XYZ file of N, CA, C and O in Angstrom:
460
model
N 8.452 -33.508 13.186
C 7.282 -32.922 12.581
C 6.157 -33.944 12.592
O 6.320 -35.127 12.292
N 4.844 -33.322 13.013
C 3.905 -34.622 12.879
C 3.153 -34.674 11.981
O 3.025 -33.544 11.510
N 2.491 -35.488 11.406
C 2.245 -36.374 10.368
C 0.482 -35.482 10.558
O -0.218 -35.694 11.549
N -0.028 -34.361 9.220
C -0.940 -33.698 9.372
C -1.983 -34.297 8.104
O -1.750 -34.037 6.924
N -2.901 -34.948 8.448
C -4.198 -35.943 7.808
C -4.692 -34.878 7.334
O -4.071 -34.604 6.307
N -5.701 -33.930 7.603
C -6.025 -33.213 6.650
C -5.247 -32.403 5.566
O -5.726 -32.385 4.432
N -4.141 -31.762 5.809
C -3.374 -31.757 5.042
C -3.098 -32.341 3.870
O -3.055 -31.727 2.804
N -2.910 -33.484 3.998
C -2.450 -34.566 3.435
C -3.192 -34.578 2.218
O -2.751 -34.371 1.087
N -4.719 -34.920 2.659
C -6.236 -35.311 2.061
C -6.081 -33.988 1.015
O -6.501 -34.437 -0.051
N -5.774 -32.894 0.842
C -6.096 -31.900 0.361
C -5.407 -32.055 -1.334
O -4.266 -32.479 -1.517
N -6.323 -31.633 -2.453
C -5.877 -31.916 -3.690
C -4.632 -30.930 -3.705
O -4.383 -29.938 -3.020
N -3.634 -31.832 -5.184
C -2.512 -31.043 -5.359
C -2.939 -29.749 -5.850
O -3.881 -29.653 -6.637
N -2.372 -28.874 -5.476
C -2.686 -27.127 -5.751
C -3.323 -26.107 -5.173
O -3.300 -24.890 -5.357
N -4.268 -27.276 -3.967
C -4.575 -26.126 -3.045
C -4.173 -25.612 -1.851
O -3.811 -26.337 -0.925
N -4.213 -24.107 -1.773
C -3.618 -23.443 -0.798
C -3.768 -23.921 0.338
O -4.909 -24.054 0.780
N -2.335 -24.402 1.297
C -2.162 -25.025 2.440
C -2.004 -24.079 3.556
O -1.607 -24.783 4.484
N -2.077 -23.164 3.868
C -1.775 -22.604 4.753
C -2.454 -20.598 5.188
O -2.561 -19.719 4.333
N -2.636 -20.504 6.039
C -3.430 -19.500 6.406
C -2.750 -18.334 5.514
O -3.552 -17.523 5.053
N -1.404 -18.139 5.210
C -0.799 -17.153 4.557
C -1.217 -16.932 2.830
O -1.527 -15.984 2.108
N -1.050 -18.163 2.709
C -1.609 -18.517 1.133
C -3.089 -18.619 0.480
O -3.489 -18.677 -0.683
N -3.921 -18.615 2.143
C -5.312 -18.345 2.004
C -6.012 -16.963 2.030
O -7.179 -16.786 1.680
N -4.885 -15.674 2.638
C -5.116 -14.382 2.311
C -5.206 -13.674 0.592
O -4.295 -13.575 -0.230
N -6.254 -13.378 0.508
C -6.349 -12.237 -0.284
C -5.322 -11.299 -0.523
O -4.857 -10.802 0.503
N -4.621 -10.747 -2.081
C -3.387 -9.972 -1.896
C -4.182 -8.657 -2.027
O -5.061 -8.385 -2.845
N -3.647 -7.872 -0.989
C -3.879 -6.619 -0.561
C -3.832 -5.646 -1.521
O -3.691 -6.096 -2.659
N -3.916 -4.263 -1.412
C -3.762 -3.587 -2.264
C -2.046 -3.033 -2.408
O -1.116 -3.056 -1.603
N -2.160 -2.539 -3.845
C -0.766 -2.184 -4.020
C -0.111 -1.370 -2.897
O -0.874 -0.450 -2.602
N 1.268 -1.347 -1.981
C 1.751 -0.475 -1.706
C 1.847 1.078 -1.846
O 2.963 0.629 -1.587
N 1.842 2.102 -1.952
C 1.405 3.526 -2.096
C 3.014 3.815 -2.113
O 3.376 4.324 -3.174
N 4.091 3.590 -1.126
C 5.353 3.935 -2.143
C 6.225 2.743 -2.561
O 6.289 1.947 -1.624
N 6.739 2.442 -3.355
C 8.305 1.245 -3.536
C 8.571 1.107 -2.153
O 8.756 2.012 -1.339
N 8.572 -0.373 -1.930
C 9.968 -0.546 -0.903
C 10.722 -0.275 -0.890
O 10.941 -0.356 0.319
N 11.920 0.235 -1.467
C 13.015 0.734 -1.510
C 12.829 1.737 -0.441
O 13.207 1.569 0.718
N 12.292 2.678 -0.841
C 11.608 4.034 -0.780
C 11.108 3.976 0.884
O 11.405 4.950 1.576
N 10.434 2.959 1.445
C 9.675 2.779 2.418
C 10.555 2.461 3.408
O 10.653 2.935 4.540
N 11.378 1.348 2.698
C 12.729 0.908 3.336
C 14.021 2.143 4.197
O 14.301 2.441 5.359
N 14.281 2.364 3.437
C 15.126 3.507 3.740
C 14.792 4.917 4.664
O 15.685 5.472 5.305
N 13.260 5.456 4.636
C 12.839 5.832 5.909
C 12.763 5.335 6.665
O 13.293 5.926 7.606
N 12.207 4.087 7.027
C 12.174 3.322 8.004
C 13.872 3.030 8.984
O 14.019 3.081 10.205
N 14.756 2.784 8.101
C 16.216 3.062 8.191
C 16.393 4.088 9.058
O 16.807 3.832 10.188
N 16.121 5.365 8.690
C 16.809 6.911 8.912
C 15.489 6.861 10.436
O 15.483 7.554 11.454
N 14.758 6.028 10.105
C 13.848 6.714 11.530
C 14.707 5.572 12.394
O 15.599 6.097 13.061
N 14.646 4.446 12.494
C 15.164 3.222 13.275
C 16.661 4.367 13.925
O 16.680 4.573 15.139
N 17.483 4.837 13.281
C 18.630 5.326 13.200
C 18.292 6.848 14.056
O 19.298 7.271 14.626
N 17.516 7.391 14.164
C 16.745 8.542 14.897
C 16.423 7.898 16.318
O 16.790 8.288 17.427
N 15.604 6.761 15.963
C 15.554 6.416 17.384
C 16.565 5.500 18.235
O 16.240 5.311 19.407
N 17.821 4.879 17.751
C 18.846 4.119 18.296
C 19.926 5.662 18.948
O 20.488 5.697 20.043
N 19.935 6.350 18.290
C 20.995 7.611 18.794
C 20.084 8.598 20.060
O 20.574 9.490 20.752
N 19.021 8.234 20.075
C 18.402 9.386 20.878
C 18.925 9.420 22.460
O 19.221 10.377 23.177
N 18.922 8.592 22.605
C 19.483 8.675 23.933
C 21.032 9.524 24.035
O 21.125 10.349 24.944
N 22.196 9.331 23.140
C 23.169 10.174 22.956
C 23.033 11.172 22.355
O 24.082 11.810 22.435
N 22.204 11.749 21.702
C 22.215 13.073 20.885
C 20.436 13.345 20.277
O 19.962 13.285 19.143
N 19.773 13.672 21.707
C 18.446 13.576 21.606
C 17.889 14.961 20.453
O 16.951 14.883 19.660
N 18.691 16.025 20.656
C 18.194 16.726 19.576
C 18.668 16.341 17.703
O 18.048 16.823 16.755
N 19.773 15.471 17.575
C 19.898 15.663 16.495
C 19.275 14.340 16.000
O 19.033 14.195 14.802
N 19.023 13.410 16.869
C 17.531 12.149 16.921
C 16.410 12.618 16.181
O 16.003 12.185 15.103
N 15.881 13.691 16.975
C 14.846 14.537 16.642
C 14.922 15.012 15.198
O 13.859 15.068 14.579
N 16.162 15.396 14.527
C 15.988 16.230 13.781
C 15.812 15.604 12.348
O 15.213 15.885 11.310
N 17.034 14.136 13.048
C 16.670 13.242 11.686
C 15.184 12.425 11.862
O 14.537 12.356 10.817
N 14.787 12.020 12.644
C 13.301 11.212 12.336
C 12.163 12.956 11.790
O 11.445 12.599 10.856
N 11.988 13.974 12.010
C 11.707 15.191 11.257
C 11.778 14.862 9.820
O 10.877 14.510 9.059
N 12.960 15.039 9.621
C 13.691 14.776 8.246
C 13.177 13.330 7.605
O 13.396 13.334 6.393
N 12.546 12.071 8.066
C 12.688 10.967 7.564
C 10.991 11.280 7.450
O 10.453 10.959 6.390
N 10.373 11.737 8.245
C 8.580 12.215 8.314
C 8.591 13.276 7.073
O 7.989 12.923 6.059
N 9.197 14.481 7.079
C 9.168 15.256 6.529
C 9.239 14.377 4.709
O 8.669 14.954 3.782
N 10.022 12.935 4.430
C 10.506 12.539 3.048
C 9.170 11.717 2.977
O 8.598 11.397 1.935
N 8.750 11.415 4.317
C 7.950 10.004 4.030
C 6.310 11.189 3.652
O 5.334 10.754 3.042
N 6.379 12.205 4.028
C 4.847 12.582 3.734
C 5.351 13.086 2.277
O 4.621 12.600 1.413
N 6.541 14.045 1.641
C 6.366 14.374 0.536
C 6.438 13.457 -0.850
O 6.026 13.622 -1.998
N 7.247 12.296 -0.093
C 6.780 11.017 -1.371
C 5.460 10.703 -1.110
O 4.744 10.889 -2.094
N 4.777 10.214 0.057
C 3.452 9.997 -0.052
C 2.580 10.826 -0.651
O 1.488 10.382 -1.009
N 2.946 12.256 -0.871
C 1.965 13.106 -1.133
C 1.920 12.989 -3.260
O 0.979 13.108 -4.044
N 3.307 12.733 -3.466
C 3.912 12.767 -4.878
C 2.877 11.603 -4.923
O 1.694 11.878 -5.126
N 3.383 9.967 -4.694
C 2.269 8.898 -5.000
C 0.737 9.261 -5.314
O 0.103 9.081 -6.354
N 0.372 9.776 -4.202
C -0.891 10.120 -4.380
C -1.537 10.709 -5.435
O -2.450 10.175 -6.065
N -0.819 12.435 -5.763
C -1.085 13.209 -6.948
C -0.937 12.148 -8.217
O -1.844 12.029 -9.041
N 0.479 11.277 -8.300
C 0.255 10.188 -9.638
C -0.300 9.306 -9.776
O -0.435 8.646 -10.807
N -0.925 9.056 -8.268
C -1.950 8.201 -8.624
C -3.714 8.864 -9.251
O -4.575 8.604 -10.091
N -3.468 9.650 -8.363
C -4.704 10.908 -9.039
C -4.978 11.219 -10.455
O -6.059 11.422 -11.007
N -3.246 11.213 -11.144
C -3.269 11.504 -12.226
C -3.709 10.643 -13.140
O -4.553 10.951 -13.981
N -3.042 9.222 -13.026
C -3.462 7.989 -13.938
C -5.057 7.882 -13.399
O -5.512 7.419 -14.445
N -5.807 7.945 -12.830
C -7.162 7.317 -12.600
C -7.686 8.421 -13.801
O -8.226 8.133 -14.869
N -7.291 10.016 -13.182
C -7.974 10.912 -14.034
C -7.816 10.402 -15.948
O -8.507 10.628 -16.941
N -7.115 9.986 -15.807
C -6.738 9.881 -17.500
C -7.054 8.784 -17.936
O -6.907 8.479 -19.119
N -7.490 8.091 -17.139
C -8.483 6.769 -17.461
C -9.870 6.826 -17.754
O -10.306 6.080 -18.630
N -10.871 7.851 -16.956
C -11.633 7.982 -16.822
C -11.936 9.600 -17.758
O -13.083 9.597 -18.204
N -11.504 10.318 -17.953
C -11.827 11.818 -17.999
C -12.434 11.919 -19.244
O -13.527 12.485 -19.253
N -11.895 11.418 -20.526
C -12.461 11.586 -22.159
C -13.442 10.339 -22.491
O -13.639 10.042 -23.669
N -13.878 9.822 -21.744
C -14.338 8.636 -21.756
C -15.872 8.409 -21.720
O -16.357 8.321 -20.592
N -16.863 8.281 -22.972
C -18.022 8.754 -23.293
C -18.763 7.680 -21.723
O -18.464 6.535 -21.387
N -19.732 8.620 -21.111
C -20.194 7.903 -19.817
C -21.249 6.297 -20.289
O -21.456 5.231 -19.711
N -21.730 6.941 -21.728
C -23.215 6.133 -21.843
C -22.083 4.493 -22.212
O -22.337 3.413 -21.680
N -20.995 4.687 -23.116
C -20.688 3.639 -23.500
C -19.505 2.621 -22.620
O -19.222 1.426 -22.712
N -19.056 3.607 -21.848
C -17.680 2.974 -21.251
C -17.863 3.236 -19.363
O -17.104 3.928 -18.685
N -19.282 2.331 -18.766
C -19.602 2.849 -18.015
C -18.708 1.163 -16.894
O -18.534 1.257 -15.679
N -18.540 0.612 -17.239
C -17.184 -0.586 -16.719
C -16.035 0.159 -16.486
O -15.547 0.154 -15.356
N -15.446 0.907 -17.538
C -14.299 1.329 -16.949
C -14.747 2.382 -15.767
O -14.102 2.325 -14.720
N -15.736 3.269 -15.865
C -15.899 4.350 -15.184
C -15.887 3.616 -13.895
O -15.171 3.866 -12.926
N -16.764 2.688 -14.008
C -17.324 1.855 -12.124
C -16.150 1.313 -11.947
O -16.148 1.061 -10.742
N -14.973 0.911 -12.456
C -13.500 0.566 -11.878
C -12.724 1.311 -11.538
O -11.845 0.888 -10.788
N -12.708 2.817 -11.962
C -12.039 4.280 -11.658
C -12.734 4.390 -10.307
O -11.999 4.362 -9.320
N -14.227 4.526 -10.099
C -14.732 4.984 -8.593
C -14.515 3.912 -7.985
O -14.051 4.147 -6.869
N -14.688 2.347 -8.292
C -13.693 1.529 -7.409
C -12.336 2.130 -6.637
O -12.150 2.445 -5.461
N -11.490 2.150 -7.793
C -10.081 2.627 -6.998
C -9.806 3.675 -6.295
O -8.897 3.714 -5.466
N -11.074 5.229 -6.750
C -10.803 6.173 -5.776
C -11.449 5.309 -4.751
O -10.695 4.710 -3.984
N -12.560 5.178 -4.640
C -12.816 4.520 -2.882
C -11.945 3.820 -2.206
O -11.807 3.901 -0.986
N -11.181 2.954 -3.088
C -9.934 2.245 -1.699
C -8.911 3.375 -1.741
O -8.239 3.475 -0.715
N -8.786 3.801 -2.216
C -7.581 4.587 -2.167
C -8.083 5.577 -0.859
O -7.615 5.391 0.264
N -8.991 6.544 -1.110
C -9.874 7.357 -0.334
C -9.821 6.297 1.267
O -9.265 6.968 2.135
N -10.196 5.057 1.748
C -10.613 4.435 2.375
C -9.010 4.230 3.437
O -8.836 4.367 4.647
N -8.196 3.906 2.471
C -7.012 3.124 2.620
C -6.834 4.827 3.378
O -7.257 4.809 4.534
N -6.410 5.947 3.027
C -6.461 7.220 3.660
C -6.641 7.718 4.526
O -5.868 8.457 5.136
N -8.206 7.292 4.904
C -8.511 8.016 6.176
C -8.446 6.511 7.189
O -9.108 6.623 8.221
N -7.838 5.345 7.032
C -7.589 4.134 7.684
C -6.267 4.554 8.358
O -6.045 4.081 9.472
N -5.018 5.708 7.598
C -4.034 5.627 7.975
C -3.994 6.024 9.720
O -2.930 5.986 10.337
């Protein structure tokens, strides 16, 4: 390993490396678990296709078909918590929280039509 001078020079605590210099993204939209395990059933759709191209087909269907109706569930609860943040919420006095609610619909909205 070679011996890195700027590196070195850099005070204790600051971020060394291009990974640690990213910005953390926005939250995930489903659990890994969740994300995991389609990804599984599709990987597993596409390793069999060549031996059993229709029933390939039927499970990556089936793994699209889970991955849009959890995505669609996320979405509505996420819909729901913004709404209930924002909805009883007098405009003249609590106009911070309001501009952080249309914050999050816009990435959310953004993050959407990015897919």
């Amino acid at each position: 390993m070679m011996y890195d001078q700027t590196r070195a020079q850099q005070p204790e605590g600051q971020p060394r490396g291009r990974a640690e210099r990213r910005a953390a993204g926005p939250e995930p939209l489903l659990p890994s678990t969740e994300r995991d395990a389609i990804s599984v059933r599709l990987g597993h759709a596409l390793n069999t296709f060549a031996d059993t191209p229709l029933e390939a087909l039927e499970e990556a269907e089936s793994a699209f078909d889970e991955a849009t109706a959890q995505l669609a569930n996320a979405l509505a609860e996420r819909r729901r918590v913004l709404r209930a943040g924002w909805q009883d919420q007098d405009p003249d006095t609590q106009s911070d929280e309001l501009r952080h609610a249309l914050r999050q619909y816009r990435e959310i909205t953004q993050r959407l039509l990015h897919l």
